[in-house]
CSV table of C-alpha atoms in Angstrom, one decimal:
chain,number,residue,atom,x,y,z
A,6,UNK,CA,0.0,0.0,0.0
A,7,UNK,CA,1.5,3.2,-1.0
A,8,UNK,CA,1.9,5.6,1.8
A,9,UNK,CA,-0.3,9.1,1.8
A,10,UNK,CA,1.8,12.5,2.9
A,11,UNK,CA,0.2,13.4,6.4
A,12,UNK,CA,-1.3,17.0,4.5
A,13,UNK,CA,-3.1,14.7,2.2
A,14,UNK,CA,-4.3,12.4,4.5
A,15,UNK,CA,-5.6,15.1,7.1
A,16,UNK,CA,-6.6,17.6,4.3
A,17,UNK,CA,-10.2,19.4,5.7
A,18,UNK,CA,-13.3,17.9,4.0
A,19,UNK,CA,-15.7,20.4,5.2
A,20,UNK,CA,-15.9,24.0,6.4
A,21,UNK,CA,-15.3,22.9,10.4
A,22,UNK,CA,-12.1,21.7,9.6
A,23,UNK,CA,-10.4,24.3,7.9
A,24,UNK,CA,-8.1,26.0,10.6
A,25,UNK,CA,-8.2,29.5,11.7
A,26,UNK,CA,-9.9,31.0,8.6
A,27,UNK,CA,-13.6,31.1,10.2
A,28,UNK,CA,-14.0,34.7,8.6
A,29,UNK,CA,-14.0,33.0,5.4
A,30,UNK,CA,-16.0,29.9,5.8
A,31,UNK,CA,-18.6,31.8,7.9
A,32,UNK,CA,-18.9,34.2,5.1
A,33,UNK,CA,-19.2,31.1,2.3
A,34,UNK,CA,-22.0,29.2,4.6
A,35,UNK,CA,-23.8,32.3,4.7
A,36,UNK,CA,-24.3,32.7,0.9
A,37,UNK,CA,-25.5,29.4,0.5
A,38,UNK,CA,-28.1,29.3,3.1
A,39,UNK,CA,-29.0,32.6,1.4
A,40,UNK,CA,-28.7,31.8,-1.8
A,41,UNK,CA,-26.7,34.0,-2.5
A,42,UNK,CA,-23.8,32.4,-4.4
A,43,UNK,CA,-21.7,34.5,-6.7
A,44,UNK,CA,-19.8,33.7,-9.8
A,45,UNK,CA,-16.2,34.6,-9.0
A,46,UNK,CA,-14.3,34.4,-6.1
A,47,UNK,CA,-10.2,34.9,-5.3
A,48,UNK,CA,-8.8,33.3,-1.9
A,49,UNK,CA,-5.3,35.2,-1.9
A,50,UNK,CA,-2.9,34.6,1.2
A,51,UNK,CA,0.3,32.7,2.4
A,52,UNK,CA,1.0,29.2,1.1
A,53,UNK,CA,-0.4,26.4,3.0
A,54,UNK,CA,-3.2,27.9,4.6
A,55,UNK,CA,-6.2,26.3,3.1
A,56,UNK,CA,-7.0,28.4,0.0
A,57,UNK,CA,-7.4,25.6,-2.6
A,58,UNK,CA,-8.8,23.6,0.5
A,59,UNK,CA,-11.5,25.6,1.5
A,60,UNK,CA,-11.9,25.9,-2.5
A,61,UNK,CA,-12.5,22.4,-2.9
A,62,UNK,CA,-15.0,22.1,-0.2
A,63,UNK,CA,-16.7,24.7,-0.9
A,64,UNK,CA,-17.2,23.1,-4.8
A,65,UNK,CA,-18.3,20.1,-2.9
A,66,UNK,CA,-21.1,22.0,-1.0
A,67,UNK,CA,-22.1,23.4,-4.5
A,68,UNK,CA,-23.3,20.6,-5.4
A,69,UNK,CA,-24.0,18.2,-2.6
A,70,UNK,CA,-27.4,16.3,-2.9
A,71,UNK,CA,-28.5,16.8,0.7
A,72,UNK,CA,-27.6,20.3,0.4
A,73,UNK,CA,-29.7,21.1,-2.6
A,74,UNK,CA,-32.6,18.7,-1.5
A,75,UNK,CA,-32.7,18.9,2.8
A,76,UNK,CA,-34.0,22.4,3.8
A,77,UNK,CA,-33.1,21.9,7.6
A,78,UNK,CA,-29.5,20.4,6.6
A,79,UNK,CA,-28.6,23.2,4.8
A,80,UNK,CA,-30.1,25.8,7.1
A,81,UNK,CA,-28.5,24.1,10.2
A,82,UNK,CA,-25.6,22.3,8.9
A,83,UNK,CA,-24.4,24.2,6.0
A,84,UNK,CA,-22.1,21.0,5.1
A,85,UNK,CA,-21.2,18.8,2.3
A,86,UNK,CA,-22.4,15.5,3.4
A,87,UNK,CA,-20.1,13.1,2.4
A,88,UNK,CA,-22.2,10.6,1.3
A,89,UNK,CA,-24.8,11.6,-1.8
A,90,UNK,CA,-23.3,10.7,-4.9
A,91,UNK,CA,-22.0,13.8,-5.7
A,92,UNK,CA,-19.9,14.1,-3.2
A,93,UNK,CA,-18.4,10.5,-3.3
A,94,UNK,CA,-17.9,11.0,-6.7
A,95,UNK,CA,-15.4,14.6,-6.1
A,96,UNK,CA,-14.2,12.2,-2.7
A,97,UNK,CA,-13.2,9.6,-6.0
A,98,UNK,CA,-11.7,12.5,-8.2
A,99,UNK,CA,-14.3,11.6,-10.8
A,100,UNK,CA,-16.4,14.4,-10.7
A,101,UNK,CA,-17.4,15.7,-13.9
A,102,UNK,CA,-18.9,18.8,-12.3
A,103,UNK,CA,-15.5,20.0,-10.7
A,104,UNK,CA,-12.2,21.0,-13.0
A,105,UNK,CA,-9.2,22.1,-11.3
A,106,UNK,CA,-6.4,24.1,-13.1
A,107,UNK,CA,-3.0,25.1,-12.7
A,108,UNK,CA,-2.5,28.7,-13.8
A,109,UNK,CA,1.9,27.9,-13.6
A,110,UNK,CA,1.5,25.4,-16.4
A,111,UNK,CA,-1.7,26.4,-18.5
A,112,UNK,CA,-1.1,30.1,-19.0
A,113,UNK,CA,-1.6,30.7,-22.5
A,114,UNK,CA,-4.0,32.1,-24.4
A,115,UNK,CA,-5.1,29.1,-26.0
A,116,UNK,CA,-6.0,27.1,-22.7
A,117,UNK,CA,-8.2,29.9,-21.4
A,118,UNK,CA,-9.9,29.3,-24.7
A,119,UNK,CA,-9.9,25.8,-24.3
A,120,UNK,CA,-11.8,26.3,-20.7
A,121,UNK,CA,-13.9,29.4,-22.3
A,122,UNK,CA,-15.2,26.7,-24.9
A,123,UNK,CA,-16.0,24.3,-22.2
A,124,UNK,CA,-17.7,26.9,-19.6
A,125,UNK,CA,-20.4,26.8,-22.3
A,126,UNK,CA,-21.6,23.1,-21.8
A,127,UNK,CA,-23.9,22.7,-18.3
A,128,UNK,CA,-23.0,20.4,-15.4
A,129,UNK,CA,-24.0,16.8,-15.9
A,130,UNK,CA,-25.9,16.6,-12.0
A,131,UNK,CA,-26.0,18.7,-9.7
A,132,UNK,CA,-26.6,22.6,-9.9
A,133,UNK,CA,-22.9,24.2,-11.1
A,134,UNK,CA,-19.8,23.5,-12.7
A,135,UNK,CA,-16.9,24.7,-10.5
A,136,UNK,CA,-13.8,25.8,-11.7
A,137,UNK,CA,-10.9,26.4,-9.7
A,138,UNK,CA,-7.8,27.9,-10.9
A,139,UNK,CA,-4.9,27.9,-9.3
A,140,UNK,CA,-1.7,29.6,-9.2
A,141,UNK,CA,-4.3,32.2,-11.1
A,142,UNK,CA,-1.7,35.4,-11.0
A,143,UNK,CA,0.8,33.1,-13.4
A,144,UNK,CA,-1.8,33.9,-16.2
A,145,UNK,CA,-0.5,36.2,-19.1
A,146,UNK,CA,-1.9,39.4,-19.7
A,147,UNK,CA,-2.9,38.3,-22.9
A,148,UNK,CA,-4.9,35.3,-21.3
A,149,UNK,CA,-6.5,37.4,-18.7
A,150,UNK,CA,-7.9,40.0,-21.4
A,151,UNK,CA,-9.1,36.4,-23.0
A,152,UNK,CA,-11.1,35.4,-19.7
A,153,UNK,CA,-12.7,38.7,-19.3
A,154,UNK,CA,-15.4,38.5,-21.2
A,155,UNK,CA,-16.5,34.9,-19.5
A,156,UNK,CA,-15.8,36.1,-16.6
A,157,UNK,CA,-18.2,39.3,-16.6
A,158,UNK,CA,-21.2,37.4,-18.3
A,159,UNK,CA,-20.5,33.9,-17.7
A,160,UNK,CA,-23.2,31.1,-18.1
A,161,UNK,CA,-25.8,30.8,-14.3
A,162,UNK,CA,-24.8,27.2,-13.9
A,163,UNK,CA,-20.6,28.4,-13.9
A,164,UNK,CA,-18.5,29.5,-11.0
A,165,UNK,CA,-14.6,30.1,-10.6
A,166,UNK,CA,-12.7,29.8,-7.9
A,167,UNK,CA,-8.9,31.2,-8.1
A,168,UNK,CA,-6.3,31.1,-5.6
A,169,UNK,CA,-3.1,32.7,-5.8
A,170,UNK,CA,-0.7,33.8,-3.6
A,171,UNK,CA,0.1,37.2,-5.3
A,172,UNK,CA,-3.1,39.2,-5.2
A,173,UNK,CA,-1.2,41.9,-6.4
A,174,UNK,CA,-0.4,40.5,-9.8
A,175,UNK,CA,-3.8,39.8,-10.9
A,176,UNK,CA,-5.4,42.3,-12.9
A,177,UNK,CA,-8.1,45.0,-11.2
A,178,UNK,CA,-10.4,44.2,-14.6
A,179,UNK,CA,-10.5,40.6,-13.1
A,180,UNK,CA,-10.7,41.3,-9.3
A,181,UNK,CA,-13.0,43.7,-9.5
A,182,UNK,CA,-15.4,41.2,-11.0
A,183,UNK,CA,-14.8,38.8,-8.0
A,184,UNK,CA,-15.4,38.4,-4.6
A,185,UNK,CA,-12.5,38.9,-2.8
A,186,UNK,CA,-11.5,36.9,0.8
A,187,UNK,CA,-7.7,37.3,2.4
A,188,UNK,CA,-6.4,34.1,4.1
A,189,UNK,CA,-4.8,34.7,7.4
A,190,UNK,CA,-1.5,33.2,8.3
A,191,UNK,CA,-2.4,30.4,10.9
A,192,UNK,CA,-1.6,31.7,14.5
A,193,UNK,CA,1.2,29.2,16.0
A,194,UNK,CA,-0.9,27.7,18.6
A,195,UNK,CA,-3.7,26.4,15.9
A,196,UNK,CA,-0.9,24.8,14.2
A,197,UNK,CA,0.7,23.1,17.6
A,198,UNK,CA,-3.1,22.2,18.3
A,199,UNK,CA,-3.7,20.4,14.5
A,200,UNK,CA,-0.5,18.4,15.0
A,201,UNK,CA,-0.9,17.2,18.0
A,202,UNK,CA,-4.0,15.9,17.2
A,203,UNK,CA,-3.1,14.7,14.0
A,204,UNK,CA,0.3,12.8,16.5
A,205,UNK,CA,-2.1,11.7,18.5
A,206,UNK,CA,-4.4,10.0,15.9
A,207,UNK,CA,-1.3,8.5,14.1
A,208,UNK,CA,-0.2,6.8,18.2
A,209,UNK,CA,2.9,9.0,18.2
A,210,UNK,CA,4.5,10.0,21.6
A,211,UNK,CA,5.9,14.0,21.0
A,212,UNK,CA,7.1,16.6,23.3
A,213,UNK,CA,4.7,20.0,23.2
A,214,UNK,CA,8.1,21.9,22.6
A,215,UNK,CA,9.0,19.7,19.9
A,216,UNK,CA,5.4,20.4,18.2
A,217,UNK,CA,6.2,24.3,18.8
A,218,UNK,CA,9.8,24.1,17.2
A,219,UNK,CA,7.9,22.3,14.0
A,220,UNK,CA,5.0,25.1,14.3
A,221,UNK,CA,7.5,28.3,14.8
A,222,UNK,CA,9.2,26.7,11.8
A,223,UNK,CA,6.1,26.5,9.3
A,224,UNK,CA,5.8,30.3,9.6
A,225,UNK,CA,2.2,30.5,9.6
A,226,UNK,CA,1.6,27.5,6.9
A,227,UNK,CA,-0.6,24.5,8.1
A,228,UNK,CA,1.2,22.5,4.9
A,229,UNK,CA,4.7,23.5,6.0
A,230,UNK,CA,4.2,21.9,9.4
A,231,UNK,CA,2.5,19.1,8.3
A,232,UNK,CA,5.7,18.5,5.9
A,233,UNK,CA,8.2,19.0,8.4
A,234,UNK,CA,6.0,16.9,10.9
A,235,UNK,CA,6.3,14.2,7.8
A,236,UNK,CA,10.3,14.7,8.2
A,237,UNK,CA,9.9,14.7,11.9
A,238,UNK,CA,8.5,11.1,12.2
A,239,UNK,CA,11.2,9.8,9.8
A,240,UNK,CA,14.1,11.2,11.8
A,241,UNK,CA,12.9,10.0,15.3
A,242,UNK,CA,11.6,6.6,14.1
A,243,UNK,CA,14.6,5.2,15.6
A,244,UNK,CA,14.5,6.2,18.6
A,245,UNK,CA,11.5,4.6,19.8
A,246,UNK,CA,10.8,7.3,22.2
A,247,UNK,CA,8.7,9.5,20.1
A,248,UNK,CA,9.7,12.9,19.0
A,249,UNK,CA,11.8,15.1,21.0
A,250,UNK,CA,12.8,18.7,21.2
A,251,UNK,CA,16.0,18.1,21.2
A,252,UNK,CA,15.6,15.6,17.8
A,253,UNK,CA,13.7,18.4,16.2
A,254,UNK,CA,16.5,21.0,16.7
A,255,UNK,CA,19.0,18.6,15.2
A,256,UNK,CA,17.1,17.4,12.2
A,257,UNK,CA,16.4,21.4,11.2
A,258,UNK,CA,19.5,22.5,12.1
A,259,UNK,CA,17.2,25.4,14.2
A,260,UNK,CA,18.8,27.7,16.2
A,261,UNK,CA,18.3,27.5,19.6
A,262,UNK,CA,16.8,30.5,21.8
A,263,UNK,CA,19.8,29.6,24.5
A,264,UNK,CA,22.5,31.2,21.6
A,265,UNK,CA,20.1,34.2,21.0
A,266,UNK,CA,19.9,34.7,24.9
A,267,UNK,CA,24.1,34.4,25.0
A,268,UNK,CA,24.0,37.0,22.7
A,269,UNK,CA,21.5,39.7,24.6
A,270,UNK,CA,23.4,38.5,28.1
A,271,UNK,CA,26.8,39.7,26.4
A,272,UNK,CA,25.3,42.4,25.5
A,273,UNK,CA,23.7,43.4,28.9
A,274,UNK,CA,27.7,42.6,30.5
A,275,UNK,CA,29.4,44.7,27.4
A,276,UNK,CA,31.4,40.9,26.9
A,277,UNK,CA,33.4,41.0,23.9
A,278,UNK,CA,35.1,37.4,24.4
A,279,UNK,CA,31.2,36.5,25.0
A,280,UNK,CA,29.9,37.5,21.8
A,281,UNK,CA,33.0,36.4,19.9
A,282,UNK,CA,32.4,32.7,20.9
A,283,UNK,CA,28.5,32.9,19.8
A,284,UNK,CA,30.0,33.9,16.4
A,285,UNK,CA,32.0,31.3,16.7
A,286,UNK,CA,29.3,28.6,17.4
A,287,UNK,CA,27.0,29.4,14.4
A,288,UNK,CA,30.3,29.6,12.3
A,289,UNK,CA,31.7,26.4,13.6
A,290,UNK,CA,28.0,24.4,13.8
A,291,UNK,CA,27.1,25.6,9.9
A,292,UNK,CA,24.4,27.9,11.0
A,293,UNK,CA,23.4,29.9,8.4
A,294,UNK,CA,24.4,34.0,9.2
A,295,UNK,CA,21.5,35.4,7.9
A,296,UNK,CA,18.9,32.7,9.6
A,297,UNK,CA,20.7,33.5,12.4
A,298,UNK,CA,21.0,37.2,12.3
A,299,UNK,CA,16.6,36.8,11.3
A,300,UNK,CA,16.5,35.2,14.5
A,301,UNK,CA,18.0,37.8,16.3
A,302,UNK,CA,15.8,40.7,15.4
A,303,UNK,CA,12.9,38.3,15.9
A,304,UNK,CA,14.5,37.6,19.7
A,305,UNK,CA,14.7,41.2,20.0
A,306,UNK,CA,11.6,42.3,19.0
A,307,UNK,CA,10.3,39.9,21.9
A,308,UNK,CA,11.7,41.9,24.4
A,309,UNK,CA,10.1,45.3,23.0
A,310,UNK,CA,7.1,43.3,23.2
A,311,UNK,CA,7.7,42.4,26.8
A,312,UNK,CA,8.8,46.2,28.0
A,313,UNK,CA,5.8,47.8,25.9
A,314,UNK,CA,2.9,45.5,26.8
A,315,UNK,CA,4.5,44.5,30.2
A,316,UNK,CA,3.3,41.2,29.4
A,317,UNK,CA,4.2,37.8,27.2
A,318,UNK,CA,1.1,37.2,25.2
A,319,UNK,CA,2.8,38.3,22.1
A,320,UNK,CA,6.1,36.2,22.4
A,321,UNK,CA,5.9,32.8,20.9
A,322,UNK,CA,7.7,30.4,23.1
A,323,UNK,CA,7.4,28.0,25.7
A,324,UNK,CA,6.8,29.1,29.2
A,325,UNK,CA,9.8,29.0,30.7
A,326,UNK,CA,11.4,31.0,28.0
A,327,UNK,CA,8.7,33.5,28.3
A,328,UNK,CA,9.6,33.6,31.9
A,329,UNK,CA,13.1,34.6,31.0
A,330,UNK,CA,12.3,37.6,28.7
A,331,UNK,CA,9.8,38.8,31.3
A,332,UNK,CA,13.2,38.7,33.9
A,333,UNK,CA,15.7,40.1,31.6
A,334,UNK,CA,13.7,42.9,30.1
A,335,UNK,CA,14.3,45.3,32.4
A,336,UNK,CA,18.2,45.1,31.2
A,337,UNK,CA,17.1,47.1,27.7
A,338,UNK,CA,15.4,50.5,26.9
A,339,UNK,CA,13.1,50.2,24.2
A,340,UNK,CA,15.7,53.0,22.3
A,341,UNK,CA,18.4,50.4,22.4
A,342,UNK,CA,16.3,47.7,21.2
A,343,UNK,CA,15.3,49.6,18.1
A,344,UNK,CA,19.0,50.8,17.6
A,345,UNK,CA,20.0,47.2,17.5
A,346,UNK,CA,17.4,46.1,15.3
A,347,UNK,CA,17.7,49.0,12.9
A,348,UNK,CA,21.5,47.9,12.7
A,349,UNK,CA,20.8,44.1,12.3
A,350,UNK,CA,18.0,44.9,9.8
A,351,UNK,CA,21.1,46.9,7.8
A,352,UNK,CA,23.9,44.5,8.0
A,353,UNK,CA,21.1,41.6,6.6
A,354,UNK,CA,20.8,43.6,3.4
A,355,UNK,CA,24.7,44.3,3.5
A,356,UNK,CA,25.9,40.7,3.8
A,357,UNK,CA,23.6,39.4,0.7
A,358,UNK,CA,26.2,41.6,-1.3
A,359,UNK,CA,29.7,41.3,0.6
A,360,UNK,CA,32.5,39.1,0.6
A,361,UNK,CA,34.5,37.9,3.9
A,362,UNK,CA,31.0,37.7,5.3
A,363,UNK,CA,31.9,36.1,8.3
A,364,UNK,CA,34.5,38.5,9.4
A,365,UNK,CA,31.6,40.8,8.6
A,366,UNK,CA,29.0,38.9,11.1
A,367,UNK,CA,31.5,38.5,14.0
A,368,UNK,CA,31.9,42.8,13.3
A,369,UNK,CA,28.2,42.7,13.6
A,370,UNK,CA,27.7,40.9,16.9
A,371,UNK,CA,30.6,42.7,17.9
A,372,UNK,CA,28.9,46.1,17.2
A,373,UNK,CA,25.6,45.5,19.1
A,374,UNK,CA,27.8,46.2,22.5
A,375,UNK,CA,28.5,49.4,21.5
A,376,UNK,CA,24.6,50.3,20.3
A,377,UNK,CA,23.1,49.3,23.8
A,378,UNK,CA,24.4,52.2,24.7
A,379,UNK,CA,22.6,55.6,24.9
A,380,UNK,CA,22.8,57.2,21.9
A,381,UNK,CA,25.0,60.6,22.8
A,382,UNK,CA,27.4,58.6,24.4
A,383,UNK,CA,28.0,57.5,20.8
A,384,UNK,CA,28.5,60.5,19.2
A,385,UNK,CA,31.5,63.0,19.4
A,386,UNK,CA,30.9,66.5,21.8
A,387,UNK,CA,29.2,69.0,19.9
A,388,UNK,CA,31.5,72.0,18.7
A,389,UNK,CA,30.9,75.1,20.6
A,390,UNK,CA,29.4,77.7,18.5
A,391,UNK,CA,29.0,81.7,17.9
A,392,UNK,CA,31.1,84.0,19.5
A,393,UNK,CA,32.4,81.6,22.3
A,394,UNK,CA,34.5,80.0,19.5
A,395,UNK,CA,36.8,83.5,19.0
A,396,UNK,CA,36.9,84.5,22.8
A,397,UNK,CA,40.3,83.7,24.2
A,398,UNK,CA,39.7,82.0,28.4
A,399,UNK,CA,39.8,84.7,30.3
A,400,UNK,CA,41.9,83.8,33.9
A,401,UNK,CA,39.8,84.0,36.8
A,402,UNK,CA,41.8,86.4,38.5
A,403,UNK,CA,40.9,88.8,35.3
A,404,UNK,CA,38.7,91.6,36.3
């Protein structure tokens, strides 16, 4: 038996299920217990977080049986079923009724003629033919100017769906004929919440801190986790002993908060040696600079989150580690802070384009001691000036 990807396996099949995007699937549910169903819709947002998912169901809902033909299901449930025919039928991927499309690969002009030719004949059950088009900004203009007219007068029994992850690159002829829904980027405790459940379901012992790790990785995208968490299982199979934080931070080479706290306590004791031997570490353990040095800002901007709001809620990290921000805040202004960052923010632009880069990094760290400092002990003593420049001391035994 081939073996299914865990995002495939635990991809949402109805509206419930879809994580963290209840603005959206509230707003779909809506329009079809109101019948109120438009034509053209664009899901735009991050990768991986559930725009050709919530697509799909909602293509499914479309043209569920029990939908169409149960007034209290659809009023109270607002749910593709599952079962009807129409809905094993898209389960199958035989569904004559639904046509996906990726946008990267059929950009021309000729395959938006292709699909323009085939809008024209009606669904074969059900109420609509759905199209969804992914990838939809990878269109040419040429193709776009060749959809327009479909897609301001297209056939009642045609809908299109197209997700892209570049709103910005589709045209305002086209998005202005749509309806328009921004996917959020998935807040990290939904994520650590989906895979442990998803850990649990699969009988796999994990650490919560090793399901944060994985979730702080992702950046926001339900798919990235669930790949990583893919990874995660391989590399602790071993083991036996489930999945650890420790085994997580190994197999993606993740900095640890413990180097990123060596660096702000070098700081706070103005320790060169200190800071040279953190340089040294990501140098000597193949850490990339610029991970690191995105790290950094992001460790730091945890602390003006801590000083400003006088509280954690904003910081992203285990308990004890919020603890330890919360303690060692009070060793920064908020003015330093945003020195350093502005700096670090800098030298990440700088080291893209500069050779001896690690000379340039250990500089870097190097520097930060210096810019914790206020900010006129850093500058030279201003220049007298006027006419107390040209009057000689006078002795104060002068009368």
């Amino acid at each position: 038996m081939s073996y299914q990807v865990i995002a495939r396996k635990y991809r949402p099949a109805k509206f419930a299920d879809i994580t963290a995007q209840e603005h959206i699937t509230r707003t779909i549910q809506n329009s079809l217990r109101m019948e109120r169903v438009g034509h053209g819709y664009i899901f735009s947002g991050l990768r991986g977080v559930g725009k050709t998912t919530a697509a799909r169901v909602f293509a499914k809902a479309l043209n569920c049986q029990r939908m169409i033909e149960d007034a209290d299901w659809l009023r109270d449930v607002t749910e593709p079923c599952g079962e009807c025919e129409s809905c094993r039928d898209f389960d199958a991927g035989t569904s004559m009724n639904i046509a996906e499309f990726d946008a990267a690969s059929n950009n021309s002009v000729d395959d938006i003629r292709t699909l323009r030719d085939n809008v024209r004949y009606g669904p074969q059950k059900g109420r609509y033919r759905v199209y969804i088009i992914d990838e939809v900004h990878m269109l040419s203009i040429a193709a776009f100017n060749a959809f327009l007219k479909t897609l301001e007068e297209p056939p009642p029994h045609a809908i299109f769906i197209f997700a892209t992850t570049e709103l910005h690159k589709i045209p305002a002829t086209i998005a202005s004929r749509c309806q328009r829904f921004n996917f959020k980027r998935i807040p990290l405790d939904a994520i650590q919440t989906q895979l442990q459940g998803i850990c649990e379901a699969e009988g796999i012992k994990v650490d919560a801190d090793a399901l944060q790790l994985v979730s702080r990785k992702a950046q926001g995208s339900m798919r990235d986790a669930q790949s990583i968490l893919d990874q995660v299982i391989a590399f602790s199979s071993e083991s036996g002993e489930g999945i650890s934080y420790q085994g997580v931070r190994e197999l993606l080479n993740y900095i640890d908060d413990e180097q990123l706290f060596a660096v702000t306590d070098a700081i706070t004791a103005h320790d060169a040696p200190g800071m040279i031997e953190v340089a040294q570490f990501v140098i000597s353990n193949g850490y990339d600079e610029q991970d690191f040095l995105e790290k950094l800002i992001e460790h730091l901007r945890n602390f003006l989150m801590v000083i400003n709001l006088r509280s954690t809620r904003l910081v992203e990290r285990p308990e004890g580690v919020k603890e330890r921000y919360q303690k060692e805040s009070v060793n920064f202004t908020p003015a330093a802070l945003m020195r350093m960052t502005a700096f670090l923010l800098d030298t990440q632009k700088e080291l893209k384009f500069q050779f001896e880069y690690q000379f340039r990094f250990e500089l870097a760290l190097l520097r930060l001691l210096e810019l914790d400092r206020p900010s006129n002990e850093l500058q030279p003593a201003p220049v007298e000036s006027g006419d107390s420049k040209k009057k000689p001391l006078s002795s104060p035994h002068q009368p």
